[in-house]
N, CA, C and O atoms as a DFTB+ gen file, in Angstrom:
292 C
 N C O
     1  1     173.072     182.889     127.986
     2  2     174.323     182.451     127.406
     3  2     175.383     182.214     128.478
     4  3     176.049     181.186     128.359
     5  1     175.661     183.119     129.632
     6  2     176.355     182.780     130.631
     7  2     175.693     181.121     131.522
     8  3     176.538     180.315     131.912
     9  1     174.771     180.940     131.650
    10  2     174.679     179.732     132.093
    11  2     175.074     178.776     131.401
    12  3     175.371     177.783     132.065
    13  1     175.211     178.679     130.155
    14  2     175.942     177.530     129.141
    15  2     177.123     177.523     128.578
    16  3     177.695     176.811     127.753
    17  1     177.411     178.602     129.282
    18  2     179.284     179.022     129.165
    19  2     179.633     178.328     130.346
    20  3     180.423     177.385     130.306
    21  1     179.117     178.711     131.379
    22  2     179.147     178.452     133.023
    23  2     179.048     176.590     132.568
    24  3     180.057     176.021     132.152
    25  1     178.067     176.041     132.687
    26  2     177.749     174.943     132.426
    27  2     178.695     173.716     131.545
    28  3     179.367     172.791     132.000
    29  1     178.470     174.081     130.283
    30  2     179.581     173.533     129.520
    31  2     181.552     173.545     130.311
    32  3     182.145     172.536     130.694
    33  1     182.008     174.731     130.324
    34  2     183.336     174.504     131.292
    35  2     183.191     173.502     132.607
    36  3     183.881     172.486     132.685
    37  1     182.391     173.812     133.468
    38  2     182.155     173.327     134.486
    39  2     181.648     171.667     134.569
    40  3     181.510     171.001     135.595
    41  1     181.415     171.224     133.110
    42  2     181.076     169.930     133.030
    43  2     182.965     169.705     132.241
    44  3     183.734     169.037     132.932
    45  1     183.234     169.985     131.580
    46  2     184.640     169.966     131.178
    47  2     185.499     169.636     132.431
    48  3     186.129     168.593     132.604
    49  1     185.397     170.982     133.499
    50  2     186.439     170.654     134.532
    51  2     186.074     169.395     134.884
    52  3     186.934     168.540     134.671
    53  1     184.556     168.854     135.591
    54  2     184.795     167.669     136.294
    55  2     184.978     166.679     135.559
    56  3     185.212     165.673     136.230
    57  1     184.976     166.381     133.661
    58  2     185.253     165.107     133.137
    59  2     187.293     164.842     133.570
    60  3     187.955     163.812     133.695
    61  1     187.688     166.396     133.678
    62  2     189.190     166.184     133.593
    63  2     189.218     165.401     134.924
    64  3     189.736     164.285     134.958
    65  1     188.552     166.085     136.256
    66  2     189.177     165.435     137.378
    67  2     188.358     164.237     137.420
    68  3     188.912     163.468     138.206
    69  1     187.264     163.692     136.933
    70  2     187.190     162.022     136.882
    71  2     188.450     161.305     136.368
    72  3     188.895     160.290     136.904
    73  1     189.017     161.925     135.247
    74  2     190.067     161.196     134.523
    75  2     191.016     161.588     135.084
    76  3     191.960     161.005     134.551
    77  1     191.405     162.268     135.896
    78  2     192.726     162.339     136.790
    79  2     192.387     161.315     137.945
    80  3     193.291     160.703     138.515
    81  1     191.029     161.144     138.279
    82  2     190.830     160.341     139.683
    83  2     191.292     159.172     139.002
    84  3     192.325     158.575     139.302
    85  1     190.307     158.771     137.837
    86  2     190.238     157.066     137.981
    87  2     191.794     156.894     137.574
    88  3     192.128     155.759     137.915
    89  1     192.849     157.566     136.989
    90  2     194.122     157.483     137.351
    91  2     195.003     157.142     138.530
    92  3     196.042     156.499     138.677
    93  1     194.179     157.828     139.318
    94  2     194.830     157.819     140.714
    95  2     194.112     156.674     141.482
    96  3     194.653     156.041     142.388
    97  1     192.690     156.438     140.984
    98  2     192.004     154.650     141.576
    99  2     193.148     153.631     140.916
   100  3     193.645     152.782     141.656
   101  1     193.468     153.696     139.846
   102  2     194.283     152.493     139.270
   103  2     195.623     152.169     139.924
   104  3     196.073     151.027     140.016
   105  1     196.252     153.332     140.392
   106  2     197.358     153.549     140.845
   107  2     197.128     152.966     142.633
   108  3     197.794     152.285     143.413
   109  1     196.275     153.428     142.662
   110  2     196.272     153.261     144.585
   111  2     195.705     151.703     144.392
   112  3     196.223     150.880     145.147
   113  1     194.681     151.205     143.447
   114  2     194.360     149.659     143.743
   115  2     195.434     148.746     143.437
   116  3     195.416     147.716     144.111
   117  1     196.765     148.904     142.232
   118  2     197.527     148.684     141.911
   119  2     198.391     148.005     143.104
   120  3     198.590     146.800     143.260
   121  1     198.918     149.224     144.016
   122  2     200.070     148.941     144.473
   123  2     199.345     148.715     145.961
   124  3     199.994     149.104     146.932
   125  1     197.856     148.024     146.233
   126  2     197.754     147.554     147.533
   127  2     196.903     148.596     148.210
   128  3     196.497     148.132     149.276
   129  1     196.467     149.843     148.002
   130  2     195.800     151.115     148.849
   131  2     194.527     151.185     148.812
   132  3     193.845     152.125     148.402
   133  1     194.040     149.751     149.431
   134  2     192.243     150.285     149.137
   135  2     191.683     151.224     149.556
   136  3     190.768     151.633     148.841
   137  1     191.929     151.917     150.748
   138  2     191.314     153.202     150.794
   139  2     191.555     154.281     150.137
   140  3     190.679     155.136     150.010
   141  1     192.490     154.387     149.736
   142  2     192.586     155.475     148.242
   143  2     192.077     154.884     147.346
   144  3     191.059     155.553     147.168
   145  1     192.063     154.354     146.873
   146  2     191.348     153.380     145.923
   147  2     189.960     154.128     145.716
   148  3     189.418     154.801     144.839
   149  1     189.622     153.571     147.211
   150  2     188.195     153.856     147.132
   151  2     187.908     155.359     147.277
   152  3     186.914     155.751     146.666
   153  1     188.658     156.340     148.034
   154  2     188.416     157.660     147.643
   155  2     188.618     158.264     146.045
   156  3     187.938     158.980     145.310
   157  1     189.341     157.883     145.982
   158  2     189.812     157.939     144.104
   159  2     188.683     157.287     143.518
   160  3     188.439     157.817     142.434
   161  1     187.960     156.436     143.762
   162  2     186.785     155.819     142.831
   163  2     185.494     156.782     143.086
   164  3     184.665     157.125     142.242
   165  1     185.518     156.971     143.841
   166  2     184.046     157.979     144.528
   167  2     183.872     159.377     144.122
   168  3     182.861     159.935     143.696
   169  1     185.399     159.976     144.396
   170  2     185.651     161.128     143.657
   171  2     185.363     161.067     142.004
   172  3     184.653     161.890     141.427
   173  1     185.895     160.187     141.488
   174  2     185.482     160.425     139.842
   175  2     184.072     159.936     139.905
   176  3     183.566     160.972     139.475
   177  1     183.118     159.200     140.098
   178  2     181.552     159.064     140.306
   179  2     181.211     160.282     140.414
   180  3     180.625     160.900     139.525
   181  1     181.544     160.754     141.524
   182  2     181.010     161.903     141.978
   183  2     181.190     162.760     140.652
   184  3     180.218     163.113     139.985
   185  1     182.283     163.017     140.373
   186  2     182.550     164.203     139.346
   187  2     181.966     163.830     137.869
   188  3     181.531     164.692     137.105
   189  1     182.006     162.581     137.594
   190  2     180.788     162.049     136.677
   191  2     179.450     162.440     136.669
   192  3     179.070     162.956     135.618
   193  1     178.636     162.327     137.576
   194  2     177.479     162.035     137.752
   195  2     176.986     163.977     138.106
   196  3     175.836     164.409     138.177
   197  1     178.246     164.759     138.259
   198  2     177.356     166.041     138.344
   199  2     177.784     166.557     137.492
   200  3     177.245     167.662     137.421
   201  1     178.754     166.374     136.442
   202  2     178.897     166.762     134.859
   203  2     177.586     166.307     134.357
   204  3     176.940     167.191     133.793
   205  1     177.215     165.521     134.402
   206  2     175.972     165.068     133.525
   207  2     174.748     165.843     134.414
   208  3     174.017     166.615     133.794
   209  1     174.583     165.690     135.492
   210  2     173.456     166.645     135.744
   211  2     173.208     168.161     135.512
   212  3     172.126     168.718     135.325
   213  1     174.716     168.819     135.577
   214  2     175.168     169.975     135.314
   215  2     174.504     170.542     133.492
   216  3     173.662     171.288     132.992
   217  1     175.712     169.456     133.048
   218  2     174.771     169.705     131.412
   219  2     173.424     169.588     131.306
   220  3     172.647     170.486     130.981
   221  1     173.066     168.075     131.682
   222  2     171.684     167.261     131.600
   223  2     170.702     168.911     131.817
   224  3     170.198     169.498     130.860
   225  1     170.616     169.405     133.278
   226  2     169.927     170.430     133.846
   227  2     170.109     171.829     132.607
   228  3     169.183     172.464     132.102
   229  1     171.109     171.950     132.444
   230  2     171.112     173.195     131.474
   231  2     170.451     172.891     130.243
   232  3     169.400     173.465     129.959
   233  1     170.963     172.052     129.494
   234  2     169.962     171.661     128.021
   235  2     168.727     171.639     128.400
   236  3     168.036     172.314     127.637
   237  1     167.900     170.962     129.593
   238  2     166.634     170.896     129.494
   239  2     166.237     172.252     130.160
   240  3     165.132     172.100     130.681
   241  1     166.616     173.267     130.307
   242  2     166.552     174.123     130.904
   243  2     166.246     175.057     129.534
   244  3     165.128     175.560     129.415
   245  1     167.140     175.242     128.641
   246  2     167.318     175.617     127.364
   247  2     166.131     175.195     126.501
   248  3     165.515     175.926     125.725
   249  1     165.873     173.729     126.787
   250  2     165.044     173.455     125.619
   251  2     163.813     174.109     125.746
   252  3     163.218     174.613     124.794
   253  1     163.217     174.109     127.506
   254  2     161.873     174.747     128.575
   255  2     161.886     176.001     127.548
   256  3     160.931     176.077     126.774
   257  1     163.087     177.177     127.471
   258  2     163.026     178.257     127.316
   259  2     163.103     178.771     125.788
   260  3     162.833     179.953     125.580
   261  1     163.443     177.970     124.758
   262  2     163.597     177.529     123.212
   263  2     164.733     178.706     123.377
   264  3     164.539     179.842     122.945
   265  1     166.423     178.152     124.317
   266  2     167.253     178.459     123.843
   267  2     167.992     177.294     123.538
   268  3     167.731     176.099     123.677
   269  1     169.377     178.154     122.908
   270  2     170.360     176.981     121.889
   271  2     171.283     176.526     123.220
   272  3     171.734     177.127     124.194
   273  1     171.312     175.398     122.824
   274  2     172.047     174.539     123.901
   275  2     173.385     174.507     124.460
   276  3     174.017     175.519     124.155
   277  1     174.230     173.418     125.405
   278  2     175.335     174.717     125.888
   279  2     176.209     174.143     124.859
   280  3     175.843     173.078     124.362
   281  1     177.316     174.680     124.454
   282  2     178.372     174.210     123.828
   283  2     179.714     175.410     123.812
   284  3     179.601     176.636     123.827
   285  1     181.199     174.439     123.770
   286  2     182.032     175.263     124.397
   287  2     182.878     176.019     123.057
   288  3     183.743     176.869     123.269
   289  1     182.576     175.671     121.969
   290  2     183.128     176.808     120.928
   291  2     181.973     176.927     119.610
   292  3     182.166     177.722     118.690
């Protein structure tokens, strides 16, 4: 149960900071800053792509073990 407590938050935190990044990509491509831009775009990928492995890995981890899957309430 702690790994899908762990899991679930920890996919939560990084959807927030994708959506704070690609905020901050719009803002920096906006006003001319491609290299923020592009750190701001990479950062939310990044924080995308290991929310989903994060969960992805725990559910199938859960399913291996016939436990209940992660969820945050």
């Amino acid at each position: 149960m702690k790994l899908n407590l762990f899991a679930a938050w920890f996919g939560f935190g990084m959807i927030l900071i994708a959506v704070v990044s690609l905020g901050s990509f719009l803002v920096a491509a906006g006003s001319g800053h491609g290299g923020w831009a592009i750190i701001a775009g990479s950062v939310g990928v990044v924080a995308v792509a290991l929310a989903m492995a994060t969960i992805g890995g725990t559910v199938r981890h859960d399913h291996k073990t016939h436990q209940e899957t992660p969820h945050l309430f």
